[in-house]
Structure formats: C-alpha cells, structure tokens
Amino acid sequence: MAAGPGRHSGRVAPATERPAMFLDILLHTPRWVFVVLAVLVVMGVQASRPQSASLRRCVGLPLALAAASLLGTTSAFGTQPAALLAWALALAAGLTAMQRGTDTTGVRYAPDTGRFALPGSWLPLALMMAIFAVKFGAGVALAVHPQAREAAPFVLGISAAYGLFSGLFLGRAMALWAVARRAARPALAV
C-alpha cells in the first residue's frame, strides 16, 4: 500500500513537509493530553517555590508516577521480558542515584504535624516534562510506525526512560522519607 496522507513509508520527511506533519500530529492529539500537560506544568511551577507538604504527598505522587510509567511500558509493549527488565533496572538506577544525590539540607520535617518544609526546586518540573515528552514521543512514534513496537532499541530505550524518570522521583521521595525518619528518631528516644 502506498504512503498517503496520514501514512508514512518509513522515510524521513523533507524539511518542507515537517511543519505540516507536526501540525497534523497536534491536530490528532486528544485534547486531554494538553490538559495533562497544563496540570503538570502547574504542579512543576508550584514545586519551584518553597512549600509545605505531607509525607503522604511526597511519597504518594512518585509511587503513582512509577505505576503510570509501568502501565505506559506494558500498554506500549505488553509484558515483553526485555522491556520490563529495562524498566526495572533503570528504575533501580534512578532511585539509587537520586536517593544518594538529593540535597536535603534545606528540608525540614515536623514529626508533630507530619509535614515537610521544602525549598523550591525546578527538578520536579524537569522530570515531569521529561516523562511527558517520552510518553508523547513514544505515542506518536507508535502511531506513525506501529512496527517500532517490535524494534529492540526502541522498546528498551522507551522502557528504560520510563523507569529512569520514575526512579529519580522515587529516589527523591526516599531521601525525604529518610529526613522524616531522622527527625522522628529523637522524639522516640525520649
């Protein structure tokens, strides 16, 4: 079957066709995707300012994002062992790196209220935009080239990206949890 509008032959589009292709992608993107993008931007901008947050929120959001990334991996690639392994290994690497590398010197935890005083950080926005970009890019790539679902480099790369970004979020949450445990220890020793 010849490639026509909306069908791509696998060739790289000439520069003159790219703006039309980009516009076509945007026009066929469901509106809810843009709502999700707006919500993520708002959440990221809020995280850039000093704030108070509960331990549940600091741990719950990263857990939800990890579950969503695993769902993204399985919905795109099924339960391919290589995809799941790439996701899990990248998650572990991101979690370990961020847990060890998160600077918590400006973080305060009040055991009596169960709340953190957090300094602002642009990192959550950067991570959320990275996750969104990977999810959006993978969706577009699979819509244009469904056979990519079987290409090992694509499968492993996307799965690892989902896992890595989720691991980074979880690593930050684990670092905050460690702050809470240290803050609660003196109260328990009394």
mmCIF file of C-alpha atoms in Angstrom:
data_model
loop_
_atom_site.group_PDB
_atom_site.id
_atom_site.type_symbol
_atom_site.label_atom_id
_atom_site.label_comp_id
_atom_site.label_asym_id
_atom_site.label_seq_id
_atom_site.Cartn_x
_atom_site.Cartn_y
_atom_site.Cartn_z
ATOM 1 C CA MET A 1 0.000 0.000 0.000
ATOM 2 C CA ALA A 2 1.399 3.391 -0.949
ATOM 3 C CA ALA A 3 2.001 6.003 1.650
ATOM 4 C CA GLY A 4 -0.574 8.747 1.542
ATOM 5 C CA PRO A 5 -1.736 11.472 3.885
ATOM 6 C CA GLY A 6 -1.600 10.105 7.415
ATOM 7 C CA ARG A 7 0.502 7.119 6.237
ATOM 8 C CA HIS A 8 4.257 7.189 6.318
ATOM 9 C CA SER A 9 6.572 4.990 4.320
ATOM 10 C CA GLY A 10 9.346 4.984 6.897
ATOM 11 C CA ARG A 11 11.312 7.631 5.054
ATOM 12 C CA VAL A 12 12.365 10.854 6.720
ATOM 13 C CA ALA A 13 10.087 13.669 5.634
ATOM 14 C CA PRO A 14 11.771 16.511 3.744
ATOM 15 C CA ALA A 15 12.065 19.788 5.656
ATOM 16 C CA THR A 16 9.214 21.271 3.620
ATOM 17 C CA GLU A 17 6.816 18.530 4.850
ATOM 18 C CA ARG A 18 7.793 18.639 8.527
ATOM 19 C CA PRO A 19 5.682 21.664 9.618
ATOM 20 C CA ALA A 20 2.582 20.061 8.079
ATOM 21 C CA MET A 21 3.404 16.732 9.730
ATOM 22 C CA PHE A 22 3.894 18.462 13.104
ATOM 23 C CA LEU A 23 0.579 20.289 12.721
ATOM 24 C CA ASP A 24 -1.104 17.007 11.756
ATOM 25 C CA ILE A 25 0.258 15.378 14.930
ATOM 26 C CA LEU A 26 -1.008 18.241 17.106
ATOM 27 C CA LEU A 27 -4.426 18.232 15.459
ATOM 28 C CA HIS A 28 -4.822 14.490 16.051
ATOM 29 C CA THR A 29 -3.668 14.633 19.656
ATOM 30 C CA PRO A 30 -6.590 14.193 22.060
ATOM 31 C CA ARG A 31 -7.427 17.365 23.999
ATOM 32 C CA TRP A 32 -6.965 15.621 27.350
ATOM 33 C CA VAL A 33 -3.247 15.306 26.587
ATOM 34 C CA PHE A 34 -2.943 19.100 26.629
ATOM 35 C CA VAL A 35 -4.909 19.240 29.894
ATOM 36 C CA VAL A 36 -2.447 16.760 31.431
ATOM 37 C CA LEU A 37 0.451 18.879 30.148
ATOM 38 C CA ALA A 38 -1.054 22.015 31.720
ATOM 39 C CA VAL A 39 -1.608 20.254 35.052
ATOM 40 C CA LEU A 40 1.997 19.010 35.061
ATOM 41 C CA VAL A 41 3.321 22.492 34.298
ATOM 42 C CA VAL A 42 1.250 23.999 37.121
ATOM 43 C CA MET A 43 2.438 21.312 39.554
ATOM 44 C CA GLY A 44 6.045 21.839 38.472
ATOM 45 C CA VAL A 45 5.869 25.600 38.861
ATOM 46 C CA GLN A 46 4.327 25.158 42.320
ATOM 47 C CA ALA A 47 7.200 22.836 43.268
ATOM 48 C CA SER A 48 9.670 25.563 42.294
ATOM 49 C CA ARG A 49 8.512 27.636 45.272
ATOM 50 C CA PRO A 50 9.072 26.867 48.960
ATOM 51 C CA GLN A 51 6.116 24.878 50.252
ATOM 52 C CA SER A 52 4.738 22.649 52.950
ATOM 53 C CA ALA A 53 3.807 19.076 52.073
ATOM 54 C CA SER A 54 2.798 15.901 53.876
ATOM 55 C CA LEU A 55 4.885 12.749 53.823
ATOM 56 C CA ARG A 56 1.958 11.019 52.092
ATOM 57 C CA ARG A 57 2.025 13.539 49.251
ATOM 58 C CA CYS A 58 5.821 13.443 48.943
ATOM 59 C CA VAL A 59 5.798 9.653 48.634
ATOM 60 C CA GLY A 60 2.376 9.098 47.032
ATOM 61 C CA LEU A 61 2.951 11.158 43.889
ATOM 62 C CA PRO A 62 6.211 9.379 42.960
ATOM 63 C CA LEU A 63 4.565 5.999 43.592
ATOM 64 C CA ALA A 64 1.661 6.995 41.336
ATOM 65 C CA LEU A 65 4.081 8.167 38.632
ATOM 66 C CA ALA A 66 6.020 4.892 38.875
ATOM 67 C CA ALA A 67 2.787 2.925 38.479
ATOM 68 C CA ALA A 68 1.823 5.103 35.498
ATOM 69 C CA SER A 69 5.212 4.567 33.884
ATOM 70 C CA LEU A 70 4.969 0.806 34.342
ATOM 71 C CA LEU A 71 1.478 0.971 32.845
ATOM 72 C CA GLY A 72 2.893 3.023 29.962
ATOM 73 C CA THR A 73 5.534 0.378 29.363
ATOM 74 C CA THR A 74 3.087 -2.530 29.448
ATOM 75 C CA SER A 75 0.453 -0.728 27.379
ATOM 76 C CA ALA A 76 3.014 0.068 24.681
ATOM 77 C CA PHE A 77 4.995 -3.173 24.683
ATOM 78 C CA GLY A 78 2.939 -5.736 26.560
ATOM 79 C CA THR A 79 4.775 -7.886 29.048
ATOM 80 C CA GLN A 80 7.925 -8.336 26.964
ATOM 81 C CA PRO A 81 10.537 -9.510 29.478
ATOM 82 C CA ALA A 82 13.229 -7.262 27.966
ATOM 83 C CA ALA A 83 11.002 -4.176 28.275
ATOM 84 C CA LEU A 84 10.104 -4.957 31.887
ATOM 85 C CA LEU A 85 13.728 -5.680 32.762
ATOM 86 C CA ALA A 86 14.900 -2.411 31.148
ATOM 87 C CA TRP A 87 12.212 -0.535 33.094
ATOM 88 C CA ALA A 88 13.125 -2.188 36.413
ATOM 89 C CA LEU A 89 16.895 -1.757 36.023
ATOM 90 C CA ALA A 90 16.544 1.885 35.021
ATOM 91 C CA LEU A 91 14.121 2.485 37.910
ATOM 92 C CA ALA A 92 16.633 0.990 40.355
ATOM 93 C CA ALA A 93 19.476 3.073 38.896
ATOM 94 C CA GLY A 94 17.465 6.297 39.066
ATOM 95 C CA LEU A 95 16.219 5.564 42.574
ATOM 96 C CA THR A 96 19.729 4.829 43.856
ATOM 97 C CA ALA A 97 21.305 7.849 42.166
ATOM 98 C CA MET A 98 18.668 10.299 43.374
ATOM 99 C CA GLN A 99 18.423 8.866 46.880
ATOM 100 C CA ARG A 100 22.167 9.327 47.293
ATOM 101 C CA GLY A 101 22.382 12.595 45.385
ATOM 102 C CA THR A 102 19.425 14.559 46.757
ATOM 103 C CA ASP A 103 20.486 17.561 48.808
ATOM 104 C CA THR A 104 18.151 17.630 51.807
ATOM 105 C CA THR A 105 19.976 20.336 53.793
ATOM 106 C CA GLY A 106 17.138 22.820 53.231
ATOM 107 C CA VAL A 107 14.395 20.298 54.047
ATOM 108 C CA ARG A 108 12.739 20.359 57.455
ATOM 109 C CA TYR A 109 10.291 17.798 58.822
ATOM 110 C CA ALA A 110 7.979 18.361 61.790
ATOM 111 C CA PRO A 111 7.088 14.971 63.336
ATOM 112 C CA ASP A 112 4.231 16.511 65.346
ATOM 113 C CA THR A 113 2.427 17.711 62.176
ATOM 114 C CA GLY A 114 3.827 15.153 59.744
ATOM 115 C CA ARG A 115 4.720 17.908 57.276
ATOM 116 C CA PHE A 116 7.815 18.893 55.394
ATOM 117 C CA ALA A 117 9.014 22.429 54.799
ATOM 118 C CA LEU A 118 10.517 22.094 51.331
ATOM 119 C CA PRO A 119 12.692 24.577 49.492
ATOM 120 C CA GLY A 120 11.613 25.253 45.930
ATOM 121 C CA SER A 121 13.106 23.151 43.152
ATOM 122 C CA TRP A 122 12.731 23.109 39.384
ATOM 123 C CA LEU A 123 13.718 19.428 39.284
ATOM 124 C CA PRO A 124 10.139 18.093 39.598
ATOM 125 C CA LEU A 125 9.063 20.205 36.614
ATOM 126 C CA ALA A 126 12.032 18.988 34.569
ATOM 127 C CA LEU A 127 11.291 15.355 35.425
ATOM 128 C CA MET A 128 7.562 15.683 34.716
ATOM 129 C CA MET A 129 8.267 17.327 31.353
ATOM 130 C CA ALA A 130 10.765 14.585 30.511
ATOM 131 C CA ILE A 131 8.223 11.874 31.350
ATOM 132 C CA PHE A 132 5.562 13.690 29.327
ATOM 133 C CA ALA A 133 7.914 14.093 26.355
ATOM 134 C CA VAL A 134 8.851 10.398 26.388
ATOM 135 C CA LYS A 135 5.202 9.324 26.662
ATOM 136 C CA PHE A 136 4.076 11.735 23.928
ATOM 137 C CA GLY A 137 7.007 10.888 21.656
ATOM 138 C CA ALA A 138 6.503 7.163 22.087
ATOM 139 C CA GLY A 139 2.799 7.525 21.342
ATOM 140 C CA VAL A 140 3.477 9.491 18.174
ATOM 141 C CA ALA A 141 6.218 7.112 17.070
ATOM 142 C CA LEU A 142 3.993 4.081 17.598
ATOM 143 C CA ALA A 143 1.073 5.738 15.795
ATOM 144 C CA VAL A 144 3.265 6.535 12.792
ATOM 145 C CA HIS A 145 5.364 3.342 12.899
ATOM 146 C CA PRO A 146 3.485 0.571 14.757
ATOM 147 C CA GLN A 147 6.252 -1.874 13.840
ATOM 148 C CA ALA A 148 8.556 0.023 16.261
ATOM 149 C CA ARG A 149 6.786 -1.961 18.992
ATOM 150 C CA GLU A 150 8.976 -4.884 17.910
ATOM 151 C CA ALA A 151 12.263 -2.965 17.496
ATOM 152 C CA ALA A 152 14.515 -3.813 20.448
ATOM 153 C CA PRO A 153 16.356 -0.449 20.610
ATOM 154 C CA PHE A 154 13.060 1.449 20.677
ATOM 155 C CA VAL A 155 11.429 -0.887 23.208
ATOM 156 C CA LEU A 156 14.448 -0.901 25.515
ATOM 157 C CA GLY A 157 15.055 2.848 25.196
ATOM 158 C CA ILE A 158 11.488 3.902 25.953
ATOM 159 C CA SER A 159 11.097 1.346 28.753
ATOM 160 C CA ALA A 160 14.386 2.444 30.332
ATOM 161 C CA ALA A 161 13.418 6.119 30.060
ATOM 162 C CA TYR A 162 10.112 5.452 31.840
ATOM 163 C CA GLY A 163 11.916 3.528 34.559
ATOM 164 C CA LEU A 164 14.726 6.058 34.973
ATOM 165 C CA PHE A 165 12.475 9.088 35.412
ATOM 166 C CA SER A 166 10.224 7.189 37.809
ATOM 167 C CA GLY A 167 13.272 6.052 39.761
ATOM 168 C CA LEU A 168 14.509 9.618 40.046
ATOM 169 C CA PHE A 169 11.159 10.699 41.501
ATOM 170 C CA LEU A 170 11.121 7.735 43.879
ATOM 171 C CA GLY A 171 14.727 8.380 44.919
ATOM 172 C CA ARG A 172 13.839 11.927 45.915
ATOM 173 C CA ALA A 173 10.873 10.613 47.891
ATOM 174 C CA MET A 174 13.098 8.091 49.656
ATOM 175 C CA ALA A 175 15.571 10.855 50.547
ATOM 176 C CA LEU A 176 12.703 12.863 52.063
ATOM 177 C CA TRP A 177 11.489 9.796 53.934
ATOM 178 C CA ALA A 178 14.989 9.448 55.417
ATOM 179 C CA VAL A 179 14.750 13.057 56.641
ATOM 180 C CA ALA A 180 11.418 12.231 58.301
ATOM 181 C CA ARG A 181 12.858 9.127 59.979
ATOM 182 C CA ARG A 182 15.865 11.089 61.304
ATOM 183 C CA ALA A 183 13.586 13.864 62.612
ATOM 184 C CA ALA A 184 11.312 11.354 64.356
ATOM 185 C CA ARG A 185 14.184 9.433 65.997
ATOM 186 C CA PRO A 186 14.946 11.932 68.798
ATOM 187 C CA ALA A 187 11.282 12.005 69.757
ATOM 188 C CA LEU A 188 11.255 8.214 70.053
ATOM 189 C CA ALA A 189 14.437 8.176 72.164
ATOM 190 C CA VAL A 190 12.946 10.442 74.863
#
